[in-house]
């Protein structure tokens, strides 16, 4: 099966990190294609960035060969509903995947994110995906997305330790696709489940494909009605 893992930001180095995590999580017989869109922000750490990452994400889906499933590899899950309307296979967001797996591994989880301004989006997504008291805290490292590197491990682990104690949580969710390469080391240091959404989403995507399950096209997630689009978005007309 082919899973397209789309990094909705336009930084190739981050797509490479995402690709490594996705390939490591994929089972035999799964082909991972990690893609950087041709338009959009270098990183996504504001609502503005997030809104403007969606055209590039949707263009990637409609302008390339169909895949069996799609992963949106940004923790804000930008454009998830829109992607479900137009993608020929199931679409999974990494926050959606990570939070769902976290709820199967403990009574509550904490999210470790990048800038403090991204915490609201993480809380909004937790409210969408989880029952109350599943997400017990969202904590910011204050490391900008494009400054994440293997040397960020120390800060992520220290903040995760604080989160486990302060929130009384049982698991840690990494709140940025750029943290994917920190997951194994953070797990070893913390001794609790640490969930990288990229790996989680690939695993769930494989399961959906294997079970022959795809997005319902009844009503809300049906293909969008045809209409013209004006200006720079004219090419998005269906
Ligand atoms: C992210 C992410 O996963 N990719 C990106 O550009 N920004 N998330 C975040 N919390 O900053």
mmCIF file of C-alpha atoms and ligand atoms in Angstrom:
data_model
loop_
_atom_site.group_PDB
_atom_site.id
_atom_site.type_symbol
_atom_site.label_atom_id
_atom_site.label_comp_id
_atom_site.label_asym_id
_atom_site.label_seq_id
_atom_site.Cartn_x
_atom_site.Cartn_y
_atom_site.Cartn_z
ATOM 1 C CA UNK A 1 0.000 0.000 0.000
ATOM 2 C CA UNK A 2 1.057 3.601 -0.590
ATOM 3 C CA UNK A 3 0.695 6.175 2.202
ATOM 4 C CA UNK A 4 1.374 9.804 1.323
ATOM 5 C CA UNK A 5 2.683 11.670 4.344
ATOM 6 C CA UNK A 6 2.300 15.386 3.668
ATOM 7 C CA UNK A 7 4.281 17.917 5.681
ATOM 8 C CA UNK A 8 2.034 20.988 5.366
ATOM 9 C CA UNK A 9 5.000 23.294 5.931
ATOM 10 C CA UNK A 10 7.498 23.888 3.140
ATOM 11 C CA UNK A 11 10.759 23.019 4.915
ATOM 12 C CA UNK A 12 12.368 20.024 3.179
ATOM 13 C CA UNK A 13 14.589 19.190 6.168
ATOM 14 C CA UNK A 14 11.517 18.738 8.312
ATOM 15 C CA UNK A 15 9.909 16.540 5.664
ATOM 16 C CA UNK A 16 13.041 14.351 5.864
ATOM 17 C CA UNK A 17 12.605 13.965 9.651
ATOM 18 C CA UNK A 18 8.943 13.093 9.113
ATOM 19 C CA UNK A 19 9.840 10.598 6.376
ATOM 20 C CA UNK A 20 12.305 8.745 8.652
ATOM 21 C CA UNK A 21 9.725 8.401 11.401
ATOM 22 C CA UNK A 22 7.007 7.317 8.958
ATOM 23 C CA UNK A 23 9.263 4.704 7.309
ATOM 24 C CA UNK A 24 10.350 3.311 10.692
ATOM 25 C CA UNK A 25 6.717 2.911 11.754
ATOM 26 C CA UNK A 26 5.502 1.377 8.489
ATOM 27 C CA UNK A 27 5.086 -2.373 8.153
ATOM 28 C CA UNK A 28 6.535 -4.476 5.361
ATOM 29 C CA UNK A 29 4.730 -3.849 2.090
ATOM 30 C CA UNK A 30 3.891 -0.245 2.972
ATOM 31 C CA UNK A 31 5.380 2.427 0.759
ATOM 32 C CA UNK A 32 5.829 5.843 2.362
ATOM 33 C CA UNK A 33 6.006 8.927 0.184
ATOM 34 C CA UNK A 34 6.811 12.042 2.200
ATOM 35 C CA UNK A 35 5.885 15.247 0.397
ATOM 36 C CA UNK A 36 6.648 18.952 0.839
ATOM 37 C CA UNK A 37 3.951 21.163 -0.758
ATOM 38 C CA UNK A 38 4.920 23.638 -3.487
ATOM 39 C CA UNK A 39 3.362 26.569 -1.623
ATOM 40 C CA UNK A 40 2.892 27.587 1.974
ATOM 41 C CA UNK A 41 4.669 28.736 5.130
ATOM 42 C CA UNK A 42 8.147 27.506 6.160
ATOM 43 C CA UNK A 43 6.710 26.436 9.504
ATOM 44 C CA UNK A 44 3.304 26.421 11.136
ATOM 45 C CA UNK A 45 3.156 28.131 14.509
ATOM 46 C CA UNK A 46 0.212 30.538 14.256
ATOM 47 C CA UNK A 47 -3.406 30.396 13.086
ATOM 48 C CA UNK A 48 -2.339 32.482 10.066
ATOM 49 C CA UNK A 49 0.393 29.980 9.144
ATOM 50 C CA UNK A 50 -2.054 27.172 9.613
ATOM 51 C CA UNK A 51 -4.761 28.701 7.393
ATOM 52 C CA UNK A 52 -2.232 29.395 4.625
ATOM 53 C CA UNK A 53 -0.766 25.890 4.811
ATOM 54 C CA UNK A 54 -4.072 24.396 3.710
ATOM 55 C CA UNK A 55 -4.022 25.384 -0.015
ATOM 56 C CA UNK A 56 -0.611 23.724 -0.468
ATOM 57 C CA UNK A 57 -1.803 20.622 1.371
ATOM 58 C CA UNK A 58 -4.967 20.327 -0.745
ATOM 59 C CA UNK A 59 -3.034 21.031 -3.959
ATOM 60 C CA UNK A 60 -0.627 18.210 -3.060
ATOM 61 C CA UNK A 61 -3.521 15.786 -2.710
ATOM 62 C CA UNK A 62 -5.273 16.791 -5.941
ATOM 63 C CA UNK A 63 -2.203 17.236 -8.152
ATOM 64 C CA UNK A 64 -0.428 13.933 -7.455
ATOM 65 C CA UNK A 65 -1.250 10.291 -8.153
ATOM 66 C CA UNK A 66 -3.812 8.820 -5.717
ATOM 67 C CA UNK A 67 -2.581 7.014 -2.607
ATOM 68 C CA UNK A 68 -4.230 4.393 -0.406
ATOM 69 C CA UNK A 69 -4.143 6.771 2.585
ATOM 70 C CA UNK A 70 -2.902 10.228 3.583
ATOM 71 C CA UNK A 71 -1.269 11.585 6.727
ATOM 72 C CA UNK A 72 -1.267 15.302 7.536
ATOM 73 C CA UNK A 73 2.026 15.658 9.381
ATOM 74 C CA UNK A 74 1.513 18.841 11.381
ATOM 75 C CA UNK A 75 0.209 18.801 14.936
ATOM 76 C CA UNK A 76 -2.486 21.415 14.204
ATOM 77 C CA UNK A 77 -4.084 18.901 11.803
ATOM 78 C CA UNK A 78 -4.551 21.753 9.263
ATOM 79 C CA UNK A 79 -7.178 21.155 6.595
ATOM 80 C CA UNK A 80 -8.149 17.732 7.915
ATOM 81 C CA UNK A 81 -11.870 18.016 7.116
ATOM 82 C CA UNK A 82 -11.241 19.614 3.711
ATOM 83 C CA UNK A 83 -8.699 16.912 2.842
ATOM 84 C CA UNK A 84 -11.243 14.236 3.728
ATOM 85 C CA UNK A 85 -13.669 15.770 1.213
ATOM 86 C CA UNK A 86 -11.248 15.525 -1.702
ATOM 87 C CA UNK A 87 -8.784 12.704 -0.975
ATOM 88 C CA UNK A 88 -9.384 9.343 -2.667
ATOM 89 C CA UNK A 89 -8.431 7.478 0.543
ATOM 90 C CA UNK A 90 -8.645 7.930 4.327
ATOM 91 C CA UNK A 91 -6.877 10.955 5.852
ATOM 92 C CA UNK A 92 -5.418 11.036 9.361
ATOM 93 C CA UNK A 93 -4.006 14.005 11.270
ATOM 94 C CA UNK A 94 -1.021 13.446 13.545
ATOM 95 C CA UNK A 95 -2.636 15.125 16.562
ATOM 96 C CA UNK A 96 -5.746 13.035 15.989
ATOM 97 C CA UNK A 97 -3.676 9.831 15.796
ATOM 98 C CA UNK A 98 -1.418 10.625 18.759
ATOM 99 C CA UNK A 99 -4.265 11.635 21.060
ATOM 100 C CA UNK A 100 -6.312 8.556 20.191
ATOM 101 C CA UNK A 101 -3.381 6.216 20.900
ATOM 102 C CA UNK A 102 -2.499 8.096 24.106
ATOM 103 C CA UNK A 103 -6.004 7.467 25.426
ATOM 104 C CA UNK A 104 -5.454 3.721 25.012
ATOM 105 C CA UNK A 105 -2.252 3.757 27.044
ATOM 106 C CA UNK A 106 -3.173 5.593 30.223
ATOM 107 C CA UNK A 107 -5.864 7.571 31.997
ATOM 108 C CA UNK A 108 -4.504 10.925 30.881
ATOM 109 C CA UNK A 109 -1.799 12.447 28.715
ATOM 110 C CA UNK A 110 0.151 15.694 28.450
ATOM 111 C CA UNK A 111 1.202 17.409 25.226
ATOM 112 C CA UNK A 112 4.657 18.953 24.789
ATOM 113 C CA UNK A 113 4.536 21.612 22.089
ATOM 114 C CA UNK A 114 6.739 24.309 20.547
ATOM 115 C CA UNK A 115 5.724 27.940 21.125
ATOM 116 C CA UNK A 116 3.214 28.846 23.842
ATOM 117 C CA UNK A 117 0.936 30.362 21.188
ATOM 118 C CA UNK A 118 0.348 26.849 19.754
ATOM 119 C CA UNK A 119 -1.158 25.569 23.001
ATOM 120 C CA UNK A 120 -4.662 26.840 22.209
ATOM 121 C CA UNK A 121 -4.846 24.821 19.007
ATOM 122 C CA UNK A 122 -3.705 21.688 20.863
ATOM 123 C CA UNK A 123 -6.437 22.233 23.470
ATOM 124 C CA UNK A 124 -9.017 22.800 20.708
ATOM 125 C CA UNK A 125 -8.015 19.514 19.078
ATOM 126 C CA UNK A 126 -8.102 17.672 22.410
ATOM 127 C CA UNK A 127 -11.645 18.985 22.902
ATOM 128 C CA UNK A 128 -12.545 17.645 19.455
ATOM 129 C CA UNK A 129 -10.936 14.214 19.774
ATOM 130 C CA UNK A 130 -11.006 13.331 23.467
ATOM 131 C CA UNK A 131 -13.448 13.135 26.350
ATOM 132 C CA UNK A 132 -12.871 15.608 29.209
ATOM 133 C CA UNK A 133 -9.941 14.751 31.520
ATOM 134 C CA UNK A 134 -8.032 12.808 28.842
ATOM 135 C CA UNK A 135 -5.745 15.699 27.907
ATOM 136 C CA UNK A 136 -4.444 16.929 31.253
ATOM 137 C CA UNK A 137 -2.003 19.597 30.117
ATOM 138 C CA UNK A 138 -0.346 21.292 27.157
ATOM 139 C CA UNK A 139 3.159 22.629 27.810
ATOM 140 C CA UNK A 140 5.366 24.787 25.589
ATOM 141 C CA UNK A 141 9.123 24.381 25.236
ATOM 142 C CA UNK A 142 9.233 27.823 23.568
ATOM 143 C CA UNK A 143 11.466 26.294 20.877
ATOM 144 C CA UNK A 144 10.385 27.529 17.405
ATOM 145 C CA UNK A 145 9.537 24.689 14.998
ATOM 146 C CA UNK A 146 12.563 25.225 12.763
ATOM 147 C CA UNK A 147 14.940 25.403 15.756
ATOM 148 C CA UNK A 148 14.050 21.850 16.868
ATOM 149 C CA UNK A 149 17.070 19.530 16.680
ATOM 150 C CA UNK A 150 18.461 16.486 18.518
ATOM 151 C CA UNK A 151 19.761 18.953 21.131
ATOM 152 C CA UNK A 152 16.136 19.850 21.976
ATOM 153 C CA UNK A 153 15.814 16.447 23.698
ATOM 154 C CA UNK A 154 16.975 17.831 27.063
ATOM 155 C CA UNK A 155 14.322 20.569 27.129
ATOM 156 C CA UNK A 156 11.570 18.252 25.865
ATOM 157 C CA UNK A 157 12.390 15.592 28.479
ATOM 158 C CA UNK A 158 12.654 18.132 31.323
ATOM 159 C CA UNK A 159 9.293 19.659 30.396
ATOM 160 C CA UNK A 160 7.719 16.215 29.997
ATOM 161 C CA UNK A 161 8.922 15.255 33.515
ATOM 162 C CA UNK A 162 7.328 18.418 34.877
ATOM 163 C CA UNK A 163 4.120 17.661 32.911
ATOM 164 C CA UNK A 164 3.864 14.086 34.250
ATOM 165 C CA UNK A 165 4.233 15.323 37.841
ATOM 166 C CA UNK A 166 2.167 18.497 37.530
ATOM 167 C CA UNK A 167 -0.677 17.061 35.425
ATOM 168 C CA UNK A 168 -0.679 13.564 36.936
ATOM 169 C CA UNK A 169 -0.560 12.184 33.401
ATOM 170 C CA UNK A 170 0.474 8.694 32.298
ATOM 171 C CA UNK A 171 1.733 9.387 28.764
ATOM 172 C CA UNK A 172 3.365 12.127 26.713
ATOM 173 C CA UNK A 173 2.258 13.274 23.271
ATOM 174 C CA UNK A 174 4.896 15.082 21.195
ATOM 175 C CA UNK A 175 3.134 18.190 19.854
ATOM 176 C CA UNK A 176 5.123 18.792 16.684
ATOM 177 C CA UNK A 177 6.093 16.657 13.694
ATOM 178 C CA UNK A 178 9.592 18.101 14.070
ATOM 179 C CA UNK A 179 9.923 16.235 17.390
ATOM 180 C CA UNK A 180 9.473 12.822 15.716
ATOM 181 C CA UNK A 181 13.187 12.002 15.888
ATOM 182 C CA UNK A 182 13.206 12.648 19.667
ATOM 183 C CA UNK A 183 10.582 10.008 20.442
ATOM 184 C CA UNK A 184 12.788 6.954 21.052
ATOM 185 C CA UNK A 185 15.260 8.782 23.298
ATOM 186 C CA UNK A 186 12.468 10.546 25.202
ATOM 187 C CA UNK A 187 10.742 7.195 25.786
ATOM 188 C CA UNK A 188 13.980 5.700 27.145
ATOM 189 C CA UNK A 189 14.509 8.652 29.489
ATOM 190 C CA UNK A 190 10.941 9.056 30.744
ATOM 191 C CA UNK A 191 9.859 5.430 31.172
ATOM 192 C CA UNK A 192 6.282 6.224 30.086
ATOM 193 C CA UNK A 193 4.673 5.937 26.644
ATOM 194 C CA UNK A 194 5.804 8.816 24.419
ATOM 195 C CA UNK A 195 3.766 9.150 21.251
ATOM 196 C CA UNK A 196 5.014 10.611 17.981
ATOM 197 C CA UNK A 197 1.955 11.477 15.907
ATOM 198 C CA UNK A 198 3.679 10.680 12.608
ATOM 199 C CA UNK A 199 4.305 7.058 13.624
ATOM 200 C CA UNK A 200 0.844 6.839 15.209
ATOM 201 C CA UNK A 201 -0.852 8.150 12.057
ATOM 202 C CA UNK A 202 1.053 5.772 9.776
ATOM 203 C CA UNK A 203 0.026 2.827 11.965
ATOM 204 C CA UNK A 204 -3.624 3.890 11.973
ATOM 205 C CA UNK A 205 -3.591 4.589 8.224
ATOM 206 C CA UNK A 206 -2.219 1.100 7.569
ATOM 207 C CA UNK A 207 -4.954 -0.397 9.729
ATOM 208 C CA UNK A 208 -7.736 1.474 7.900
ATOM 209 C CA UNK A 209 -6.386 0.419 4.501
ATOM 210 C CA UNK A 210 -5.924 -3.178 5.610
ATOM 211 C CA UNK A 211 -9.517 -3.272 6.871
ATOM 212 C CA UNK A 212 -10.793 -1.750 3.624
ATOM 213 C CA UNK A 213 -12.091 1.338 5.464
ATOM 214 C CA UNK A 214 -12.168 4.819 3.943
ATOM 215 C CA UNK A 215 -13.855 8.170 4.558
ATOM 216 C CA UNK A 216 -17.637 8.130 4.290
ATOM 217 C CA UNK A 217 -18.842 10.068 1.252
ATOM 218 C CA UNK A 218 -22.354 10.419 2.594
ATOM 219 C CA UNK A 219 -23.305 14.076 3.087
ATOM 220 C CA UNK A 220 -20.701 16.196 4.905
ATOM 221 C CA UNK A 221 -17.521 14.507 3.606
ATOM 222 C CA UNK A 222 -18.909 14.108 0.056
ATOM 223 C CA UNK A 223 -16.826 15.730 -2.709
ATOM 224 C CA UNK A 224 -17.359 19.530 -2.548
ATOM 225 C CA UNK A 225 -19.935 21.001 -4.959
ATOM 226 C CA UNK A 226 -18.433 22.516 -8.146
ATOM 227 C CA UNK A 227 -17.935 26.272 -8.249
ATOM 228 C CA UNK A 228 -15.570 28.924 -9.547
ATOM 229 C CA UNK A 229 -12.819 30.428 -7.388
ATOM 230 C CA UNK A 230 -11.572 33.934 -8.080
ATOM 231 C CA UNK A 231 -8.064 35.415 -8.009
ATOM 232 C CA UNK A 232 -4.953 33.470 -6.972
ATOM 233 C CA UNK A 233 -7.221 30.599 -5.862
ATOM 234 C CA UNK A 234 -8.797 30.201 -9.350
ATOM 235 C CA UNK A 235 -6.905 26.945 -9.838
ATOM 236 C CA UNK A 236 -8.695 25.443 -6.843
ATOM 237 C CA UNK A 237 -12.088 25.474 -8.617
ATOM 238 C CA UNK A 238 -13.626 22.020 -8.584
HETATM 239 C C1 LIG B 1 3.947 22.160 14.033
HETATM 240 C C2 LIG B 1 4.131 20.979 13.256
HETATM 241 O O1 LIG B 1 3.876 19.824 13.623
HETATM 242 N N1 LIG B 1 4.644 21.386 12.078
HETATM 243 C C3 LIG B 1 4.760 22.743 12.085
HETATM 244 O O2 LIG B 1 5.202 23.435 11.156
HETATM 245 N N2 LIG B 1 4.319 23.185 13.311
HETATM 246 N N3 LIG B 1 3.458 22.093 15.328
HETATM 247 C C4 LIG B 1 3.697 23.004 16.335
HETATM 248 N N4 LIG B 1 3.183 22.723 17.546
HETATM 249 O O3 LIG B 1 4.347 24.025 16.153
#
